[in-house]
Every structure is written in C-alpha cells, then in structure tokens.
PDB file of C-alpha atoms in Angstrom:
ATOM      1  CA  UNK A   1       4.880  28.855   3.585  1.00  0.00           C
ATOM      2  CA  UNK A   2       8.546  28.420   2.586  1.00  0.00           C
ATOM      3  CA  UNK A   3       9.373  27.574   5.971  1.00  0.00           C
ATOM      4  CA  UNK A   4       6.844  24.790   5.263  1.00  0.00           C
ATOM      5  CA  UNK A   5       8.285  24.020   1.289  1.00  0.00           C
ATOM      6  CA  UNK A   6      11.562  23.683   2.466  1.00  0.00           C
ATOM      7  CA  UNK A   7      10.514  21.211   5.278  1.00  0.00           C
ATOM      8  CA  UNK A   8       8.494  19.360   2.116  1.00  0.00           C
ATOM      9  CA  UNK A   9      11.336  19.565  -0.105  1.00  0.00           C
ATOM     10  CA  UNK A  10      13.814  17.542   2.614  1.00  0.00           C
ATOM     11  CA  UNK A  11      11.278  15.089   3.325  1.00  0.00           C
ATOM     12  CA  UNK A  12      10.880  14.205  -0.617  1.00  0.00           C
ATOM     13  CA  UNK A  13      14.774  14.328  -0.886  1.00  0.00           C
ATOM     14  CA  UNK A  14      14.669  11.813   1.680  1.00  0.00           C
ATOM     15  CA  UNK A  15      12.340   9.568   1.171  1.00  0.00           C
ATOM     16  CA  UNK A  16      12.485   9.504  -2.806  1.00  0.00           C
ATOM     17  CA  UNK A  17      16.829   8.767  -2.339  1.00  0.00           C
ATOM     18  CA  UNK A  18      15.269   5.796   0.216  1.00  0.00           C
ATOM     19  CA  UNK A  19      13.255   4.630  -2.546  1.00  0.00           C
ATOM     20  CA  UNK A  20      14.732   1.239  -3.596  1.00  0.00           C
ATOM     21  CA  UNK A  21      14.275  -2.684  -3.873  1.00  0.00           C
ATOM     22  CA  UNK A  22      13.237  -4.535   0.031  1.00  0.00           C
ATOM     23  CA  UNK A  23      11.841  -1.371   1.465  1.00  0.00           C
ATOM     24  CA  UNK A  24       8.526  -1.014   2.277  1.00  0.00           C
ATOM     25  CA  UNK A  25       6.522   1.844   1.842  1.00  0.00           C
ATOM     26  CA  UNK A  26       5.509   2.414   5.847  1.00  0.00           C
ATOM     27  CA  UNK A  27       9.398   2.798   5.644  1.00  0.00           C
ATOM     28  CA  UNK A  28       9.630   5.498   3.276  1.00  0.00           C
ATOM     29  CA  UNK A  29       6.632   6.879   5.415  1.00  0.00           C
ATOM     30  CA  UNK A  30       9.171   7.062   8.648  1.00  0.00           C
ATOM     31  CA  UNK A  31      11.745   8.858   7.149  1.00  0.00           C
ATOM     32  CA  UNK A  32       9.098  11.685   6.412  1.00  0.00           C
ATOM     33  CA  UNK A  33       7.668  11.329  10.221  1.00  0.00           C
ATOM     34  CA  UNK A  34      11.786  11.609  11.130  1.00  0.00           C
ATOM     35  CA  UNK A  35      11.944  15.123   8.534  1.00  0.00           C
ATOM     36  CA  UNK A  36       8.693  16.932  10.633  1.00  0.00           C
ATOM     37  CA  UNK A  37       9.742  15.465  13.941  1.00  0.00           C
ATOM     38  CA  UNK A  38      13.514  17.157  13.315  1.00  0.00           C
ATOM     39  CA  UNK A  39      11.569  20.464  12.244  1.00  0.00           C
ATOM     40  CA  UNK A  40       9.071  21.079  14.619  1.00  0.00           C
ATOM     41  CA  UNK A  41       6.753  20.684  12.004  1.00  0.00           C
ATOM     42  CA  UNK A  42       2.944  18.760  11.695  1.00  0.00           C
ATOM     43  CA  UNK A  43       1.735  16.588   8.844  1.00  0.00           C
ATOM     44  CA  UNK A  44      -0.767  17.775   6.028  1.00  0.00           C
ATOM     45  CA  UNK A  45      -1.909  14.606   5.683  1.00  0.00           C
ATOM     46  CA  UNK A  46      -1.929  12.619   8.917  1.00  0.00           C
ATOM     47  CA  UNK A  47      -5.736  12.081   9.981  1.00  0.00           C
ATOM     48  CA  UNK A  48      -6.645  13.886   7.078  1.00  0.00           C
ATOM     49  CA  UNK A  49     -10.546  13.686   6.088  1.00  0.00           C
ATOM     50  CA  UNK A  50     -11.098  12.700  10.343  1.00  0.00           C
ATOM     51  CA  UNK A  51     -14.478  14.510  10.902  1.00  0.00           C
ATOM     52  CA  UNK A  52     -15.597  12.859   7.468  1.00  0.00           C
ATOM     53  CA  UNK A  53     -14.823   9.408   7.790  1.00  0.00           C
ATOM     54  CA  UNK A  54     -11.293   7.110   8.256  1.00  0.00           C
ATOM     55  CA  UNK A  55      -8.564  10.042   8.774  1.00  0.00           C
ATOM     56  CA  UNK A  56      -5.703   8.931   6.533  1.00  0.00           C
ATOM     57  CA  UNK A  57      -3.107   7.189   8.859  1.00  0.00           C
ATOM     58  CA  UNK A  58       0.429   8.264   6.797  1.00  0.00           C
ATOM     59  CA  UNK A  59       2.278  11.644   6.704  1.00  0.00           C
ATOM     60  CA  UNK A  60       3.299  10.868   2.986  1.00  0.00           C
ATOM     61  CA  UNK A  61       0.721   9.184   0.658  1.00  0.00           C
ATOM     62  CA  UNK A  62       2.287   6.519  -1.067  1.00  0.00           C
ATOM     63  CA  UNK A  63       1.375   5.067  -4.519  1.00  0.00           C
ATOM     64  CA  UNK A  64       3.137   2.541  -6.383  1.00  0.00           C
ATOM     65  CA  UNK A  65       2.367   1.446 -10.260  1.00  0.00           C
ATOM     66  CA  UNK A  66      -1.124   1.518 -10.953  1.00  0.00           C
ATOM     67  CA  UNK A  67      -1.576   2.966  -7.812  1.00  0.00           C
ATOM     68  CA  UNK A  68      -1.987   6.906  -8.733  1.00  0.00           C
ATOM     69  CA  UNK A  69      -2.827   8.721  -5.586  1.00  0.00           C
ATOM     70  CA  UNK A  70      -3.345   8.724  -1.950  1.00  0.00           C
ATOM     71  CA  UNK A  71      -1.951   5.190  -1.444  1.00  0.00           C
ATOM     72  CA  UNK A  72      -1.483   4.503   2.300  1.00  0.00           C
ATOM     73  CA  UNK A  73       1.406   3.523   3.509  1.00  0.00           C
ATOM     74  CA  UNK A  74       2.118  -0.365   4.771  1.00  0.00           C
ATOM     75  CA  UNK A  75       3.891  -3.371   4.659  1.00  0.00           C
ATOM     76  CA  UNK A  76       4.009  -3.289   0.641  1.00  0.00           C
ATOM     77  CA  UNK A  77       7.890  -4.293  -0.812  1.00  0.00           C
ATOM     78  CA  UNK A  78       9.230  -2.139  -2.941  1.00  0.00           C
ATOM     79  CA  UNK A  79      10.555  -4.177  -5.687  1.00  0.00           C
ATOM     80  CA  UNK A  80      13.088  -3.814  -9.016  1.00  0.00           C
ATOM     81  CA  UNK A  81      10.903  -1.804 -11.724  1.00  0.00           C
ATOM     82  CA  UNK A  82       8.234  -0.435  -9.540  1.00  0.00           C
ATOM     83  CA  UNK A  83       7.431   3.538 -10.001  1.00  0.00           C
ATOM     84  CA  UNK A  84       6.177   5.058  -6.727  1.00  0.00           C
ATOM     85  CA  UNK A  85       4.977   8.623  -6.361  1.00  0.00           C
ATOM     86  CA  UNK A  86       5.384  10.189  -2.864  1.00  0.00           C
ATOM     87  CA  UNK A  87       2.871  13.209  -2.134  1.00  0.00           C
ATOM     88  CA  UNK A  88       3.758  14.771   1.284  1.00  0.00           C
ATOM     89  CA  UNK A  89       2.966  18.239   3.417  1.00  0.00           C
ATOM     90  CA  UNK A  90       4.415  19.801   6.439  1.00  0.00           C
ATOM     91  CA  UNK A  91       2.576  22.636   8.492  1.00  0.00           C
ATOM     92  CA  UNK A  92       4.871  25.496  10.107  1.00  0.00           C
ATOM     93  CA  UNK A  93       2.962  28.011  12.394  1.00  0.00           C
ATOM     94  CA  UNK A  94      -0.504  26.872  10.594  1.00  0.00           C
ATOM     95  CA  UNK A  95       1.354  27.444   6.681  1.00  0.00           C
ATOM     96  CA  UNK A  96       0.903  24.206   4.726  1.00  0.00           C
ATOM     97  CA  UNK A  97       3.119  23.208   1.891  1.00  0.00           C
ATOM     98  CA  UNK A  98       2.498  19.920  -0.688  1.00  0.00           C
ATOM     99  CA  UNK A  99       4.221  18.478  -3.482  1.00  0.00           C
ATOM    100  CA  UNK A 100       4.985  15.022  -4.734  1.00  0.00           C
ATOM    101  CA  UNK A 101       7.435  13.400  -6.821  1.00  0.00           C
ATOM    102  CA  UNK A 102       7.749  10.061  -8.918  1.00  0.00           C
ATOM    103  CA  UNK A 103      11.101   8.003  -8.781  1.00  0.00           C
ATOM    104  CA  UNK A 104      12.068   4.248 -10.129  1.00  0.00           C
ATOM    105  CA  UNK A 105      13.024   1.682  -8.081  1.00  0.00           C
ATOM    106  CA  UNK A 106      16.016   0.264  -9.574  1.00  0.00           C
ATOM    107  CA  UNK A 107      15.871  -0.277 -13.525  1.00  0.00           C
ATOM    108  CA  UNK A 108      12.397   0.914 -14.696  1.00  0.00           C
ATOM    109  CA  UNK A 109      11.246   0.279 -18.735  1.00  0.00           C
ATOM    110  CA  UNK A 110      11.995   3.060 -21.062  1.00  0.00           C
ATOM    111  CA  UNK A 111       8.089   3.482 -21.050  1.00  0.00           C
ATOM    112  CA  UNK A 112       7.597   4.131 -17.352  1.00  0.00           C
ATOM    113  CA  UNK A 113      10.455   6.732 -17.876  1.00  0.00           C
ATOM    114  CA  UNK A 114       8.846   8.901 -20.094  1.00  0.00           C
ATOM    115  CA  UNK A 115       5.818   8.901 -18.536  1.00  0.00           C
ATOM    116  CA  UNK A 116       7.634   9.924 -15.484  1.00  0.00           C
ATOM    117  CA  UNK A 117       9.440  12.722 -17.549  1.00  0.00           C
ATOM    118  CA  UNK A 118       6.188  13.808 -19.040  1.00  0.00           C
ATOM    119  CA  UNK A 119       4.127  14.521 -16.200  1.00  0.00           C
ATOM    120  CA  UNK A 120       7.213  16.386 -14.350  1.00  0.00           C
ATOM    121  CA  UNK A 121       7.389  18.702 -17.348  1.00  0.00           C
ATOM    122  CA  UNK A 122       3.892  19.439 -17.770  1.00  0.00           C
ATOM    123  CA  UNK A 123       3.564  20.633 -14.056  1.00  0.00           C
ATOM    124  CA  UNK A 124       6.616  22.727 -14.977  1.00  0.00           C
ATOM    125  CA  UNK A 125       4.151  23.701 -17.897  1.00  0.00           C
ATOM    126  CA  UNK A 126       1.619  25.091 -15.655  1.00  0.00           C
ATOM    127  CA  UNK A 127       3.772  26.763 -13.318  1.00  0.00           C
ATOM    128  CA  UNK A 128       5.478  28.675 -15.966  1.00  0.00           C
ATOM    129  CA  UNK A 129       1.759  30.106 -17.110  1.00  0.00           C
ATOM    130  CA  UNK A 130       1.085  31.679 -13.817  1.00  0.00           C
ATOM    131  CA  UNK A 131       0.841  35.201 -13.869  1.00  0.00           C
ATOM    132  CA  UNK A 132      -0.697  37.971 -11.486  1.00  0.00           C
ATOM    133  CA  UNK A 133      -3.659  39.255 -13.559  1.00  0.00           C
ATOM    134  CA  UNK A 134      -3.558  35.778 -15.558  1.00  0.00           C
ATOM    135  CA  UNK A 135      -6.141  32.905 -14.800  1.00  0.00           C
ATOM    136  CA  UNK A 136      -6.701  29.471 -13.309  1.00  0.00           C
ATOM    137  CA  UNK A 137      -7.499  28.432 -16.852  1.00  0.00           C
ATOM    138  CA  UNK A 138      -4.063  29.164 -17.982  1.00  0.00           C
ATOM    139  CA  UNK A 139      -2.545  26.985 -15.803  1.00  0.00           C
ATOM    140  CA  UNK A 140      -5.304  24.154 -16.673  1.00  0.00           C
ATOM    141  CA  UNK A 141      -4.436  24.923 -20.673  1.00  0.00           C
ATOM    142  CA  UNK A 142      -0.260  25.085 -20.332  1.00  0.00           C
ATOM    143  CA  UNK A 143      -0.452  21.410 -18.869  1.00  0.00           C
ATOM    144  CA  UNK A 144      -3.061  20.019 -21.628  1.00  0.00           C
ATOM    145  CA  UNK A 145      -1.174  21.641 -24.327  1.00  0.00           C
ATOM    146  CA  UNK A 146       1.809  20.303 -23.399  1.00  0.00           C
ATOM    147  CA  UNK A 147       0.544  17.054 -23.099  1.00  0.00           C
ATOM    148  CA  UNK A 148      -1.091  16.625 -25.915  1.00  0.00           C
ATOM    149  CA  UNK A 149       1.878  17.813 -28.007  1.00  0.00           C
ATOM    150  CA  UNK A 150       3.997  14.792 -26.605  1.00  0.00           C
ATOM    151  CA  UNK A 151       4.272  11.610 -29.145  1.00  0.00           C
ATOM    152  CA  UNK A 152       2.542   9.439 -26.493  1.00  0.00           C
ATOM    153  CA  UNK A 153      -0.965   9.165 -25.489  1.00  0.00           C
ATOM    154  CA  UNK A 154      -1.674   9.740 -21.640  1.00  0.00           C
ATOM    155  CA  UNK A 155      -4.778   9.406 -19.792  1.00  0.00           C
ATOM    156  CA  UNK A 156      -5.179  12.987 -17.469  1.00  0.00           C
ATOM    157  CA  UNK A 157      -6.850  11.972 -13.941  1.00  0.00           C
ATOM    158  CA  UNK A 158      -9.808  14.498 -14.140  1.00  0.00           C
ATOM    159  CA  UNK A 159     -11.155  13.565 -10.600  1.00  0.00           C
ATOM    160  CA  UNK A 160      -8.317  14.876  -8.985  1.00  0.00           C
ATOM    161  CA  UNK A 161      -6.834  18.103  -9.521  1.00  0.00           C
ATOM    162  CA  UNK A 162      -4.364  20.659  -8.445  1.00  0.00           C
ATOM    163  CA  UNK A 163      -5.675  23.547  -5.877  1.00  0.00           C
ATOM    164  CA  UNK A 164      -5.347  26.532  -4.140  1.00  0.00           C
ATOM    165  CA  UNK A 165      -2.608  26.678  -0.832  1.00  0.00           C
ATOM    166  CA  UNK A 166      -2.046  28.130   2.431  1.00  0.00           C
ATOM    167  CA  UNK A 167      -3.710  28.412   6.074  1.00  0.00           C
ATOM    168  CA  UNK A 168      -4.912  25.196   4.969  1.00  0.00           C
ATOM    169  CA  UNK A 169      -3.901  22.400   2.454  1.00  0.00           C
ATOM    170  CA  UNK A 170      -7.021  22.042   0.051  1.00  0.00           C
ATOM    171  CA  UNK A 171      -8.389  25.688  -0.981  1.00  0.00           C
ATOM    172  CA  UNK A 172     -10.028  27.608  -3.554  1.00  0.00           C
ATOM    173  CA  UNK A 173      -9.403  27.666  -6.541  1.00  0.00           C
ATOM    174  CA  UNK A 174      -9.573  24.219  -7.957  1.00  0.00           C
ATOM    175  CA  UNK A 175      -6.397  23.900 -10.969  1.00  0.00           C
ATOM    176  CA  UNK A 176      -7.704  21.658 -13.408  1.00  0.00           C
ATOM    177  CA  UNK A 177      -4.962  19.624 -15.708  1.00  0.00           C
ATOM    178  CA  UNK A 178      -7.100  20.417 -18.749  1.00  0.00           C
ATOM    179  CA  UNK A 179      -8.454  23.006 -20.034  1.00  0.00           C
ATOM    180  CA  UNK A 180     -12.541  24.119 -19.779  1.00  0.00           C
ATOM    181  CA  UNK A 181     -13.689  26.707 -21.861  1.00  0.00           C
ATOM    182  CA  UNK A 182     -15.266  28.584 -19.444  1.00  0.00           C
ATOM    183  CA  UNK A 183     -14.833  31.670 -16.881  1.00  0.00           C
ATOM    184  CA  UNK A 184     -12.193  30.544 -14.353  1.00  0.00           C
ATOM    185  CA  UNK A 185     -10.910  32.384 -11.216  1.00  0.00           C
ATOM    186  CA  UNK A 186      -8.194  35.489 -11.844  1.00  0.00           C
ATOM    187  CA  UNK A 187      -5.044  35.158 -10.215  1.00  0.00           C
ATOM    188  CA  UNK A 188      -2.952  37.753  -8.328  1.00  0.00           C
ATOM    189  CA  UNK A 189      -0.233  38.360  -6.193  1.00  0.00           C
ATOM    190  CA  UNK A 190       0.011  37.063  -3.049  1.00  0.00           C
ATOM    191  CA  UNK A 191      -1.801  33.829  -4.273  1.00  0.00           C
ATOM    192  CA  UNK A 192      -0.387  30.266  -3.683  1.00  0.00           C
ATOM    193  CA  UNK A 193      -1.110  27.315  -6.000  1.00  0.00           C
ATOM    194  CA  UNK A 194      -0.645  23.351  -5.583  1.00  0.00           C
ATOM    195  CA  UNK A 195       0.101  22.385  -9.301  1.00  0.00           C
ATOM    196  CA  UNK A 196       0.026  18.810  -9.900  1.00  0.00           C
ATOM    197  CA  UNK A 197      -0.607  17.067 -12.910  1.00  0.00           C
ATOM    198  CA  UNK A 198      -1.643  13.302 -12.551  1.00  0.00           C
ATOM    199  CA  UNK A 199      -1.273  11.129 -15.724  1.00  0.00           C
ATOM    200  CA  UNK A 200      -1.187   7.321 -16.927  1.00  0.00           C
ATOM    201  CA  UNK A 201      -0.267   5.307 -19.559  1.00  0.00           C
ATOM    202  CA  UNK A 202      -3.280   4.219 -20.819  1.00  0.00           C
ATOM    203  CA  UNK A 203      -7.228   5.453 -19.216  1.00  0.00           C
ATOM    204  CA  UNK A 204      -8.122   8.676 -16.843  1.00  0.00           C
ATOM    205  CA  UNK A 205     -10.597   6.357 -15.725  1.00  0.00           C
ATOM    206  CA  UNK A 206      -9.964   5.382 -11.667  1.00  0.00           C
ATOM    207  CA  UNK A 207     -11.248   3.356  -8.867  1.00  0.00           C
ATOM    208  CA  UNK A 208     -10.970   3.776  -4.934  1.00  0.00           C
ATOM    209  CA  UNK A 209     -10.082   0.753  -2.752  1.00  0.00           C
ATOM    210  CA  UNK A 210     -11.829  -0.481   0.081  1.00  0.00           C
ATOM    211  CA  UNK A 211      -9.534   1.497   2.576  1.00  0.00           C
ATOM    212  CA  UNK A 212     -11.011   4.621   1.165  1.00  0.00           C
ATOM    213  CA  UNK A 213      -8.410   6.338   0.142  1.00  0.00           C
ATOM    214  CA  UNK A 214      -6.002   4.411  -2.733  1.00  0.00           C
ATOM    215  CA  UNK A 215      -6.849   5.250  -6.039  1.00  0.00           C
ATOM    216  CA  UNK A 216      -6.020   3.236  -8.796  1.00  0.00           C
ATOM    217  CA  UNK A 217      -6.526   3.060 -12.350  1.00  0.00           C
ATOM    218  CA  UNK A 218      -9.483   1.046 -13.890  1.00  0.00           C
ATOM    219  CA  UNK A 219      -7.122  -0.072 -16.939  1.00  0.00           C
ATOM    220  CA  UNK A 220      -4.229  -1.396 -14.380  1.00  0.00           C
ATOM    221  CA  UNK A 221      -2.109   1.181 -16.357  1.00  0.00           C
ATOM    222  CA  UNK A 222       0.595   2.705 -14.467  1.00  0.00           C
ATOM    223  CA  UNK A 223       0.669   6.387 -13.249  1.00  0.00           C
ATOM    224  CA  UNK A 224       3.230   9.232 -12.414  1.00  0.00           C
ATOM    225  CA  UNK A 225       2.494  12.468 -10.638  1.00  0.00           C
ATOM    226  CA  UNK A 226       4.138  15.894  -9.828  1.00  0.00           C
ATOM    227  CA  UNK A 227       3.632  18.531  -7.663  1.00  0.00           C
ATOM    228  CA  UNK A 228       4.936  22.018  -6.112  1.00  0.00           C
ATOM    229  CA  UNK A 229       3.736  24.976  -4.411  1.00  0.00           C
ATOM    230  CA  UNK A 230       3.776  27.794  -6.676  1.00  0.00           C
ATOM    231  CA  UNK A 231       3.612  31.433  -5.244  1.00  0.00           C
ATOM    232  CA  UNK A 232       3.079  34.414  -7.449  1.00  0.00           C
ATOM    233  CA  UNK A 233       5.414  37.218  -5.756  1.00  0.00           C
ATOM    234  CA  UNK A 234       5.524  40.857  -6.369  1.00  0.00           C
ATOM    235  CA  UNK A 235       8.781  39.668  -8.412  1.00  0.00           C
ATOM    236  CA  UNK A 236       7.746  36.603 -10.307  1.00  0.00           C
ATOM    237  CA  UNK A 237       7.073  33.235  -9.165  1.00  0.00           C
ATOM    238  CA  UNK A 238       8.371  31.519  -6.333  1.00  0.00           C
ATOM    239  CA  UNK A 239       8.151  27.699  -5.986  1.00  0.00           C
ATOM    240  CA  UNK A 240       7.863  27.125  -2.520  1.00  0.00           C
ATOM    241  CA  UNK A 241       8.699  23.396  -2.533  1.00  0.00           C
ATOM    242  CA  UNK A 242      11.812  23.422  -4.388  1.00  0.00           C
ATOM    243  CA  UNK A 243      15.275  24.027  -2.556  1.00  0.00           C
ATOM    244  CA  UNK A 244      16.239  26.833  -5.081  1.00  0.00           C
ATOM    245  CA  UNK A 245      12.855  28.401  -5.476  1.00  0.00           C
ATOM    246  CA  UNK A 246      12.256  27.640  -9.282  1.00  0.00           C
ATOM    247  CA  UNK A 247      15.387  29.591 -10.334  1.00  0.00           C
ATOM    248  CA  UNK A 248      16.924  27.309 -12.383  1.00  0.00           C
ATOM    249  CA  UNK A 249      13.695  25.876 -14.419  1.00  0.00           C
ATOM    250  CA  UNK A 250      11.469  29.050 -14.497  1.00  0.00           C
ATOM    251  CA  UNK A 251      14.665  31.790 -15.250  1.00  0.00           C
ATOM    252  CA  UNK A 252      13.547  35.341 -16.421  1.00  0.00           C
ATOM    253  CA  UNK A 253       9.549  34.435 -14.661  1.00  0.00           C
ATOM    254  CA  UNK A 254      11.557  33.104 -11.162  1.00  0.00           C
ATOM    255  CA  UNK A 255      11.386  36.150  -8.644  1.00  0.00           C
ATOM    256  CA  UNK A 256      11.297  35.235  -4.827  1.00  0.00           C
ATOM    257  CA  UNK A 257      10.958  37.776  -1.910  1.00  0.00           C
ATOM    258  CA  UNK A 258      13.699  35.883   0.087  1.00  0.00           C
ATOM    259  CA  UNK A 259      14.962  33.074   1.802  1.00  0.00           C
TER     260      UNK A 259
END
C-alpha cells in the first residue's frame, strides 16, 4: 500500500502543479494515466462501478467549483479563479491507495482560500485522532470539532464519506465527517483508513448529474476536498499518500515501518 501512496502522491504532484488557466481537465486526467503507465501501476477509478451501471471513464475524478466529487474528466477549460479538487488511486500488486487534493487556478478569492485551508486541516484533524484501540467515531468527531470551531460556516457532504482501504478501494468501515452518537467500529493496528473530509461554502445538500457520477451542490456553492491514506502501524501512524509519511504534520503520533 505505500508502493501504491507513493504512486498516488506523484500523480497529485503532477497533475495539481498542471493545474492552471487553458487546460482542460481530460488533460490533467493524462498526466495521471502518464504517472500509472511509468509505474506499472492500474487505476482505482477507471471503469469503476462497471458491473453496476456506466464504469467511470477517468483515472482521476475531476471536480471544479460547485462541482464536489467524482467529476469526470472532459473537454472543460480550466479558467483564472476556478478551484478544482483532483481525487485519484493507483493499484500495485492488488494494494489500492486514494487521496485528493484542492488547488486554485491562478488568483482565487480570499473566500475560496479558506475554505480550501479548512477542509485540508480538518482531514489532518481526523488523522491525528486515529489510534489502535481508538474508534471510527473519533475520527468522525476530530473533523466536526474542528470544523465547527472555525469562524466560517461550512456545509459537511454527509452522503459521501471517508472509508476503510486496502485489497480494494471502498471497504469497511465507513469514516463519517461528523460525529453520530452511537457504537462505531474499534480500530487497530494493521488497519488502513481513506480520510476525506468534503465541505462547501454554503449547503451539504447535493445533486448527481445526468452522467451519473458528478456531484454538485444544490446551493451552486463551491466545494474543497482532502484526502490520504492513513495506516495505523505498530509505531504510530503512517500516511500512505504523502511523500514523507505524515512526519512533518503528525510529529510525536507519525511512526512508519519503512520506506
């Protein structure tokens, strides 16, 4: 699964530092196809959802302003203020990892900044909460928390939610980015977790396009969202999708079993 992070990590570097005014986003999807092609590696997401209906036809979902998640990739123009979050996986000897990441295109408004800021931390919130012999709910609470402290008001997409990781992309448990007060699943070592908060500036209240896949929020307000593999390591966490592992943003709690 690091294998896989690392391959995740690259392909994020590249297309996020592609990200810019008069590309399109089929583009920035290339650039990831180049990343697995030069690794060996397959796509999480390409045909994803096949035996279930229209597989989705990028390697990197897409999404740009009020677009939140699982935009496909097309012939869309990046332009001067847009905010575009890139979610992309790679599979290495049947290990997936997933993250995403929001950048600006050129100048972006001071608003669309923080909101980009905010959502980045609060994953960072609920990575920091994992814990062998902690809980799902933990994670869930450390991102509301931190939300809710912040001066603005975000909408939370509550469809959507974070989830367990690796033999396959989508596992149990389900990581909510709020908290429920009920029982929720224990955590241990060994266990790998896709945290990824999801918020907007204005509702949590979404839509899905006609292609089945784009979602987009009911309001038109914009949305950001952030994700990494998380592993919880015999030494402390380990983020699998990030080229240093966590070290430098999780400190005393980072702890990896090796490059």
């Amino acid at each position: 699964m690091r294998r896989a992070g690392l391959v995740v990590a690259e392909g994020l570097a590249a297309m996020t530092a592609a990200a810019a005014p008069g590309i399109t986003t089929a583009e920035l999807d290339a650039i990831g196809r180049d990343v697995l092609a030069g690794h060996g590696a397959d796509s999480s997401f390409l045909n994803y959802g096949a035996d279930y209906g229209t597989g989705f036809p990028g390697v990197a979902c897409i999404s740009v302003n009020d677009e939140l998640v699982h935009g496909i990739p097309g012939e869309r123009v990046l332009a001067e203020g847009d905010i575009v979050s890139i979610d992309f996986g790679a599979i290495v000897e049947g290990w997936h990892g997933d993250a995403a990441r929001t950048v600006a295109v050129g100048r972006i408004s001071d608003e669309d900044s923080r909101l980009i800021d905010a959502t980045r931390e609060a994953m960072w919130a609920g990575a920091r909460a994992m814990r062998d012999g902690g809980r799902v709910g933990d994670v869930s609470r450390a991102i509301e928390t931190y939300v809710k402290r912040l001066p603005e008001r975000y909408g939370t997409l509550r469809e959507y939610t974070g989830h367990g990781i690796g033999s396959e992309m989508h596992m149990e448990p389900d990581v909510p980015n709020w908290y429920r007060m009920r029982p929720t699943p224990r955590l241990s070592v060994g266990m790998a977790l896709a945290i990824e908060p999801m918020l907007t500036t204005g509702s949590n209240q979404t839509l899905e396009l006609d292609d089945e896949w784009t979602v987009v929020s009911r309001d038109g307000s914009r949305g950001s969202h952030w994700e990494n593999t998380v592993a919880i390591t015999e030494r402390g966490l380990w983020v699998l999708t990030e080229p240093d592992g966590g070290e430098e943003r999780l400190g005393d709690l980072f702890g990896p079993l090796g490059d």
